[in-house]
Structure formats: C-alpha cells, structure tokens
Amino acid sequence: MSQLNNVAVIGASGYVGAELIGLLCKHNKVAIKHLLVSENSCSEGKLFSDLHGRWQGVCDVPLQSFSSQWFDEYASTIDSVFFATPHEFSADWAQAFVNAGVKVFDLSGGFRLNDAQDYPKYYGFEHSHIDALEVAKYGLAEWHESSIKETALVAVPGCYPTASLLALKPITENLFYLENSLIVVNGISGVSGAGRSASLATNFNEVSLGAYNILKHRHQPEISQEAGTEVIFNPHLAPYKRGLLSTVTLQLKEDITTEQIEQAFINAYQDKALIRLLNTWPKIDNVAHTPFADIHWQYDEQKHVLVVSCAIDNLLKGAASQALQCFNISNDLPSQYSLLAPNYIGGSYE
C-alpha cells in the first residue's frame, strides 16, 4: 500500500465512531476526508473534537450531515467508508458505496447474519438488499483473512461474538465438541456497549450486574452461525465503563486430551499478534483501552468439560480496532498495523 487511502466515517458522534477515528488518526496510510453524522443531527457543523475532547488538536475535523446529495458529490472521491451507524442505515446504503467502487467496513449488524429472514426477528427490519448480503463477508480478523481481502463489504463482528468466537473456534473448527451437546456462552459487558444515547436502563448510576435478553439476544444467532453449531448465549450488563468478558462451557468428545486442546489454541493463535494466550484467567482491566484479546482455558478430562474465557475491550477489539484490522488486511498490511508500537512483533519488542 504505497499511497494514502481516503476514508470517510459515518456515525462519527458515537462511542465506537470516536474510537475508530482516533485509531485512523494514528494510521500513516490513511487520510480522513469526511466525518459524518445522521441527517438533521444536532452535531452537524461542530468539530469532532468538540464532541470528544481528548482529540482536541488531533482531529479538529468538522462533522458533516450525511445525505443522498453528499453521496452523489463525494462518494467517488473516497476509497473506504466505515459505518458506525444503526443497522438499517448500513443495510440501505452499503451496496450504493460498493457500486461506487468504495470498500465498506460495516460495524453495525446490517450484514452479520447470512439469512435475510433472521433480520426482522433479531434486528427489527426487513433486509431489502439481498445481493449485498450475499457479497458481505464476516470480518473476524484472526479467522477470515482471505475472505476479508476478497470482498468489497466486510461485516465487522459484534463485541460479544468476537470474544465468544475467539474462545470457541479453536474447538469447533477441530470438531472437538460433543455433537448436540449444550454449549453455553456467558457474556458480561460494560455500559459503553449500549452506546452513547441516554437511557435509564444503561445509566451508570442505575446499572447493577444483571442478565438481559436471555434466549433472544441478537448475537446468539451470530455466534451460532460462525461457530458452526448452536449455542446458548446469556448476556449480562455490569456497572463499569468498558470491557467485555465471555466464558464458554462445553462438553468435548471422550477421546479429546488436554494436549490436543493446547495445540489447537497454539495453532490458531501463535502468529496472531493481538491474541494473548494466558496461564491464568483473563481480567478486563488488562485489555481495556487495548486491541488485545486475552484467552485462558481449563479442561476436566474426567468430565470432558472445557471452560474458555476471553476478555476484550468492547469498543476496540469488539468494534473499532477490529474494523481497522479488517482495513489493514484488505490493503495487504499486517492485521495489527498501527495498532501496536512499530517494533512490537509477535508478543515481544525487538
């Protein structure tokens, strides 16, 4: 990638959009051309740094309102667009950008599920762009590099599925799990996972640790789809700002050994700079404000029960930094490019 990639971010006022823009500002292969908010937004005309004060003097770019007129005038001038928008918006507009020759990185749920019939049930809208849905590829960066490179539309995974699938896939890809057995995923997220819009249910002073949307959360079909087997997903909201922990419990086949499990995780992640395999249970404080995913597992060979935990920052590895990984992969850069110090290679500094 020899020249700058001209990018636009739609949804610049929210938490995820802000994190993404902060990362893009540090990327020496990126030129931020447009930061956009929804049409008639009260943020239109303000500087990005007016909304997110820590970027004052770093990204003092004015926020524009997205409209069909903006698209007609500017879409042809950008190389990549990031959607940090409501699901319906990306579902409606992604194909138009693809048709204009723009690579799309969608951080919403507009293209994460393969079956269009699932969207009314889990996302509350009818998906009218079936062609775009068929083109979209799931962007779990450590597992889908080749398809990310090939597609013009990347569906960046949700935060819960990212942590859950990073824990699950070394096992499900190797078919170690007992078929038709119960796979339970318990996820706990900080309140920033609910977004920036005010709500009594996610007000920090009102939140206590509790489960929600049991057996009907929109991420359950996403995790099941990408794991290749049905899971039960139990989400929880916790009274802290950011970070997410998923713990997976599953039954393995009787002949699976501890050594096989260890080798499966090593084979999957030994060359992945943003995955840290730990010898103790991960803690959210160790991944907050970082692009890392920390993973630890324990296996009871007598009961054939495996427990795997994965901790991530919900706004970074669960959204913005993973989107940037997908961007890097699409542009033939190392997945972790600009996310780590330049001399950080494979878990150590050189």
Coordinates of C-alpha atoms in Angstrom, one line a residue, residues 20 29 58 67 93 126 130 137 143 145 149 163 170 200 206-207 213 245 261 281 300 304 312 320:
L20 CA -12.3 4.4 15.3
K29 CA -1.7 5.1 5.4
V58 CA -5.5 15.9 17.0
S67 CA -27.5 12.8 2.7
W93 CA -26.5 2.3 1.9
E126 CA -36.7 -6.4 6.7
I130 CA -30.2 -9.5 -0.6
K137 CA -18.1 -11.4 4.4
W143 CA -10.0 -16.3 11.2
E145 CA -8.2 -13.0 6.3
K149 CA -9.2 -9.5 1.2
A163 CA -14.9 -12.6 22.4
P170 CA -10.2 -23.5 18.0
L200 CA -32.3 4.9 32.1
E206 CA -28.9 2.7 37.6
V207 CA -26.9 -0.4 36.4
N213 CA -32.4 -10.6 26.6
L245 CA -15.7 -11.0 29.2
I261 CA -6.7 -28.6 23.2
W281 CA -7.9 -16.3 33.9
D300 CA -11.6 -31.5 33.1
H304 CA -14.9 -34.0 29.4
I312 CA -11.6 -7.8 25.2
A320 CA -13.1 -0.2 16.2

